[in-house]
C-alpha cells in the first residue's frame, strides 16, 4: 500500500500534461516570421536588380513574396447538430411437452424456455462557433505554383491575462484584394486557434483532479 499513493499521484498529475491543458507561450518558433536575407547584390554583378524584390507602377502593393505581411479578416461561423434514436426488441418462447410414462405425467416432463431482448438508445448533439476580427500574418514560403504559405500569431495583454490568435494555412494571390486583405474562408488547410491564459482562463477550466476523472485514464 505504500507505493499505491505515489503511483496514484503520478497518474493524476500525468493528465495535466495533455496538449489541450498545456499553457501556450508567445514567440513560438513555429509562428515566428521567416529569416530573410537582406544582403545587397555583389558590385561585380553590375546591376541593382534583386530577385523577388521587383516593384511595379501598375499594380496594388500585395503580398507575394517571403517576408511580406498579409491581413486576414476572420469571418468564421459554424453550426452543427446531430440526433439519433435506435430502438429494437425481440421476444422468443419455446415449449416442450411429453406423453404419460408410468407415474410421470406430461406436466412432470414438460419444459419451456422464454427469452426477451431489447435495446433503446438515443443521442443528440449541437454546437455553434463564431469568430470575428482580424490578424496580420507573414508569408513564410512561396510554393512552386505561386500559392503563399502564411502563418502568424497575435497576443493581447489584458488586465486579467492574455488572449491570443494563431493562424496558419495557404492562400492564393488572386484572393488578396487591393487592401492586401483576404478572408479566412479563402485559406486552404487553415489552422486557427483562439484561446487565452491567466486568471480568467484558469477560472474557466477544470482542476487537475477533475481532469483526471474525466480523462481516458479513468476506467469507470
CSV table of C-alpha atoms in Angstrom, one decimal:
chain,number,residue,atom,x,y,z
A,1,UNK,CA,0.0,0.0,0.0
A,2,UNK,CA,3.0,2.3,0.5
A,3,UNK,CA,3.6,2.5,-3.3
A,4,UNK,CA,-0.1,2.9,-4.2
A,5,UNK,CA,-0.4,6.6,-3.1
A,6,UNK,CA,2.7,7.8,-5.0
A,7,UNK,CA,1.6,5.9,-8.1
A,8,UNK,CA,-1.9,7.5,-8.0
A,9,UNK,CA,-0.3,10.9,-7.6
A,10,UNK,CA,1.9,10.4,-10.6
A,11,UNK,CA,-1.0,9.1,-12.6
A,12,UNK,CA,-3.3,12.0,-11.7
A,13,UNK,CA,-0.6,14.6,-12.5
A,14,UNK,CA,0.1,12.9,-15.8
A,15,UNK,CA,-3.2,14.0,-17.2
A,16,UNK,CA,-2.2,17.7,-16.7
A,17,UNK,CA,0.5,17.2,-19.4
A,18,UNK,CA,-2.1,16.7,-22.1
A,19,UNK,CA,-1.7,19.1,-25.0
A,20,UNK,CA,-5.1,20.8,-24.5
A,21,UNK,CA,-4.1,21.7,-21.0
A,22,UNK,CA,-0.6,23.0,-21.7
A,23,UNK,CA,0.0,26.7,-21.2
A,24,UNK,CA,0.8,28.4,-24.5
A,25,UNK,CA,3.7,30.8,-24.7
A,26,UNK,CA,4.3,33.7,-27.1
A,27,UNK,CA,7.2,33.9,-29.6
A,28,UNK,CA,6.8,30.3,-30.6
A,29,UNK,CA,9.3,29.5,-33.4
A,30,UNK,CA,6.6,27.7,-35.4
A,31,UNK,CA,4.8,31.1,-35.8
A,32,UNK,CA,7.8,33.4,-36.0
A,33,UNK,CA,8.5,35.4,-39.2
A,34,UNK,CA,11.0,33.8,-41.5
A,35,UNK,CA,14.6,34.9,-41.5
A,36,UNK,CA,15.3,37.0,-44.6
A,37,UNK,CA,18.5,37.7,-46.5
A,38,UNK,CA,19.0,41.5,-46.6
A,39,UNK,CA,22.4,41.4,-48.2
A,40,UNK,CA,22.9,43.7,-51.2
A,41,UNK,CA,23.9,42.3,-54.6
A,42,UNK,CA,27.6,42.0,-55.4
A,43,UNK,CA,29.1,45.0,-57.0
A,44,UNK,CA,30.5,42.7,-59.7
A,45,UNK,CA,27.0,41.9,-60.9
A,46,UNK,CA,26.8,45.4,-62.4
A,47,UNK,CA,23.0,45.7,-61.7
A,48,UNK,CA,20.7,46.9,-59.0
A,49,UNK,CA,18.2,44.2,-59.7
A,50,UNK,CA,17.4,41.9,-56.8
A,51,UNK,CA,15.5,38.7,-57.3
A,52,UNK,CA,12.0,38.6,-55.8
A,53,UNK,CA,12.1,42.3,-55.0
A,54,UNK,CA,10.7,43.8,-58.1
A,55,UNK,CA,8.1,46.6,-57.9
A,56,UNK,CA,5.6,47.8,-60.4
A,57,UNK,CA,3.7,51.0,-61.0
A,58,UNK,CA,0.6,49.2,-62.5
A,59,UNK,CA,-0.4,47.0,-59.5
A,60,UNK,CA,-1.6,47.4,-56.0
A,61,UNK,CA,1.0,46.5,-53.3
A,62,UNK,CA,0.1,43.0,-52.3
A,63,UNK,CA,1.9,40.2,-50.5
A,64,UNK,CA,3.5,37.9,-53.0
A,65,UNK,CA,7.0,37.1,-51.6
A,66,UNK,CA,8.5,35.6,-48.5
A,67,UNK,CA,8.5,38.1,-45.6
A,68,UNK,CA,5.6,40.1,-46.8
A,69,UNK,CA,2.7,40.7,-44.4
A,70,UNK,CA,-0.9,40.0,-45.1
A,71,UNK,CA,-4.1,40.8,-43.2
A,72,UNK,CA,-6.5,38.0,-42.6
A,73,UNK,CA,-10.1,39.0,-42.0
A,74,UNK,CA,-11.6,36.4,-39.6
A,75,UNK,CA,-15.1,35.5,-40.7
A,76,UNK,CA,-15.8,32.1,-39.2
A,77,UNK,CA,-19.2,30.8,-38.2
A,78,UNK,CA,-20.2,27.2,-38.0
A,79,UNK,CA,-23.4,25.5,-36.7
A,80,UNK,CA,-23.8,21.7,-36.5
A,81,UNK,CA,-26.4,19.4,-34.9
A,82,UNK,CA,-27.0,15.7,-34.9
A,83,UNK,CA,-29.7,13.5,-33.5
A,84,UNK,CA,-30.0,9.7,-33.5
A,85,UNK,CA,-32.5,7.3,-32.0
A,86,UNK,CA,-32.4,3.5,-32.2
A,87,UNK,CA,-34.8,1.0,-30.7
A,88,UNK,CA,-35.3,-2.7,-31.2
A,89,UNK,CA,-36.7,-5.7,-29.3
A,90,UNK,CA,-37.1,-9.4,-29.7
A,91,UNK,CA,-39.1,-12.0,-27.8
A,92,UNK,CA,-39.0,-15.7,-28.2
A,93,UNK,CA,-40.7,-18.7,-26.4
A,94,UNK,CA,-40.1,-22.5,-26.7
A,95,UNK,CA,-42.3,-25.1,-25.1
A,96,UNK,CA,-41.8,-28.9,-25.0
A,97,UNK,CA,-44.4,-31.4,-23.7
A,98,UNK,CA,-44.1,-35.2,-23.3
A,99,UNK,CA,-46.8,-38.0,-23.1
A,100,UNK,CA,-47.5,-40.0,-19.9
A,101,UNK,CA,-44.9,-42.6,-18.9
A,102,UNK,CA,-45.8,-44.7,-15.8
A,103,UNK,CA,-46.2,-42.4,-12.8
A,104,UNK,CA,-44.8,-39.4,-14.8
A,105,UNK,CA,-47.3,-37.1,-16.4
A,106,UNK,CA,-46.9,-34.6,-19.1
A,107,UNK,CA,-46.5,-31.8,-16.5
A,108,UNK,CA,-43.5,-33.6,-15.0
A,109,UNK,CA,-41.7,-33.9,-18.3
A,110,UNK,CA,-42.7,-30.6,-19.9
A,111,UNK,CA,-40.3,-27.7,-20.3
A,112,UNK,CA,-40.4,-24.2,-21.6
A,113,UNK,CA,-37.8,-21.5,-22.4
A,114,UNK,CA,-38.5,-17.8,-22.7
A,115,UNK,CA,-36.1,-15.2,-23.9
A,116,UNK,CA,-36.5,-11.4,-24.3
A,117,UNK,CA,-34.0,-8.9,-25.6
A,118,UNK,CA,-34.4,-5.2,-26.1
A,119,UNK,CA,-32.3,-2.0,-26.8
A,120,UNK,CA,-33.3,1.6,-26.7
A,121,UNK,CA,-30.6,4.2,-27.3
A,122,UNK,CA,-30.7,7.9,-28.3
A,123,UNK,CA,-28.1,10.7,-28.7
A,124,UNK,CA,-28.3,14.4,-29.5
A,125,UNK,CA,-25.5,16.9,-30.1
A,126,UNK,CA,-25.4,20.5,-31.2
A,127,UNK,CA,-22.5,23.0,-31.5
A,128,UNK,CA,-22.1,26.6,-32.7
A,129,UNK,CA,-18.9,28.7,-33.2
A,130,UNK,CA,-18.4,32.3,-34.3
A,131,UNK,CA,-15.1,34.2,-34.7
A,132,UNK,CA,-14.8,37.8,-36.0
A,133,UNK,CA,-11.8,40.0,-36.1
A,134,UNK,CA,-8.5,40.4,-38.0
A,135,UNK,CA,-4.9,39.2,-37.7
A,136,UNK,CA,-1.9,40.2,-39.7
A,137,UNK,CA,0.4,37.3,-40.6
A,138,UNK,CA,3.6,36.8,-42.6
A,139,UNK,CA,4.3,35.0,-45.8
A,140,UNK,CA,6.5,32.1,-44.8
A,141,UNK,CA,7.0,30.4,-48.2
A,142,UNK,CA,6.0,30.6,-51.8
A,143,UNK,CA,5.1,27.3,-53.3
A,144,UNK,CA,6.1,26.4,-56.9
A,145,UNK,CA,2.6,27.0,-58.1
A,146,UNK,CA,2.6,30.5,-56.7
A,147,UNK,CA,0.4,29.8,-53.6
A,148,UNK,CA,1.5,31.5,-50.4
A,149,UNK,CA,2.1,29.7,-47.2
A,150,UNK,CA,1.2,32.0,-44.3
A,151,UNK,CA,1.5,31.8,-40.5
A,152,UNK,CA,1.5,34.2,-37.6
A,153,UNK,CA,0.1,35.0,-34.1
A,154,UNK,CA,-1.4,37.9,-32.3
A,155,UNK,CA,-1.2,38.4,-28.5
A,156,UNK,CA,-3.3,40.8,-26.4
A,157,UNK,CA,-2.2,41.6,-22.8
A,158,UNK,CA,-5.4,42.4,-20.8
A,159,UNK,CA,-5.8,43.3,-17.1
A,160,UNK,CA,-6.7,39.7,-16.2
A,161,UNK,CA,-4.5,37.7,-18.5
A,162,UNK,CA,-3.6,37.2,-22.2
A,163,UNK,CA,-5.6,36.3,-25.3
A,164,UNK,CA,-4.0,35.1,-28.5
A,165,UNK,CA,-4.9,34.1,-32.0
A,166,UNK,CA,-2.7,31.7,-34.0
A,167,UNK,CA,-3.2,31.1,-37.7
A,168,UNK,CA,-1.5,29.1,-40.5
A,169,UNK,CA,-2.5,27.9,-44.0
A,170,UNK,CA,-2.1,28.6,-47.7
A,171,UNK,CA,-3.6,31.5,-49.7
A,172,UNK,CA,-3.9,32.2,-53.4
A,173,UNK,CA,-2.5,35.5,-54.6
A,174,UNK,CA,-5.7,36.0,-56.7
A,175,UNK,CA,-7.8,36.0,-53.5
A,176,UNK,CA,-5.9,39.0,-52.0
A,177,UNK,CA,-7.9,42.3,-52.5
A,178,UNK,CA,-6.5,45.7,-53.2
A,179,UNK,CA,-6.2,46.5,-49.5
A,180,UNK,CA,-3.8,43.5,-49.0
A,181,UNK,CA,-6.5,41.5,-47.2
A,182,UNK,CA,-8.0,38.1,-47.6
A,183,UNK,CA,-11.0,36.4,-45.9
A,184,UNK,CA,-10.3,33.5,-43.6
A,185,UNK,CA,-12.8,31.5,-45.6
A,186,UNK,CA,-10.3,31.7,-48.5
A,187,UNK,CA,-7.5,30.0,-46.6
A,188,UNK,CA,-6.7,26.4,-47.5
A,189,UNK,CA,-5.6,23.9,-44.9
A,190,UNK,CA,-6.4,26.6,-42.3
A,191,UNK,CA,-5.4,26.1,-38.6
A,192,UNK,CA,-7.0,28.8,-36.5
A,193,UNK,CA,-6.5,28.8,-32.7
A,194,UNK,CA,-8.2,31.3,-30.3
A,195,UNK,CA,-7.5,30.9,-26.6
A,196,UNK,CA,-6.1,32.6,-23.6
A,197,UNK,CA,-4.3,32.3,-20.3
A,198,UNK,CA,-4.4,34.0,-17.0
A,199,UNK,CA,-6.9,34.4,-14.2
A,200,UNK,CA,-10.0,34.3,-16.5
A,201,UNK,CA,-8.8,31.3,-18.4
A,202,UNK,CA,-7.9,29.4,-15.2
A,203,UNK,CA,-11.3,30.1,-13.6
A,204,UNK,CA,-12.9,28.7,-16.8
A,205,UNK,CA,-11.0,25.4,-16.8
A,206,UNK,CA,-11.4,22.3,-14.7
A,207,UNK,CA,-9.0,21.5,-11.9
A,208,UNK,CA,-6.4,18.8,-12.3
A,209,UNK,CA,-8.3,16.3,-10.2
A,210,UNK,CA,-11.5,16.8,-12.3
A,211,UNK,CA,-9.4,16.5,-15.4
A,212,UNK,CA,-8.2,13.1,-14.2
A,213,UNK,CA,-11.7,11.8,-13.5
A,214,UNK,CA,-12.8,12.9,-17.0
A,215,UNK,CA,-9.7,11.7,-18.8
A,216,UNK,CA,-9.3,8.3,-20.6
A,217,UNK,CA,-7.1,7.2,-17.7
A,218,UNK,CA,-10.3,6.8,-15.6
A,219,UNK,CA,-11.5,3.2,-16.1
A,220,UNK,CA,-15.0,3.9,-14.7
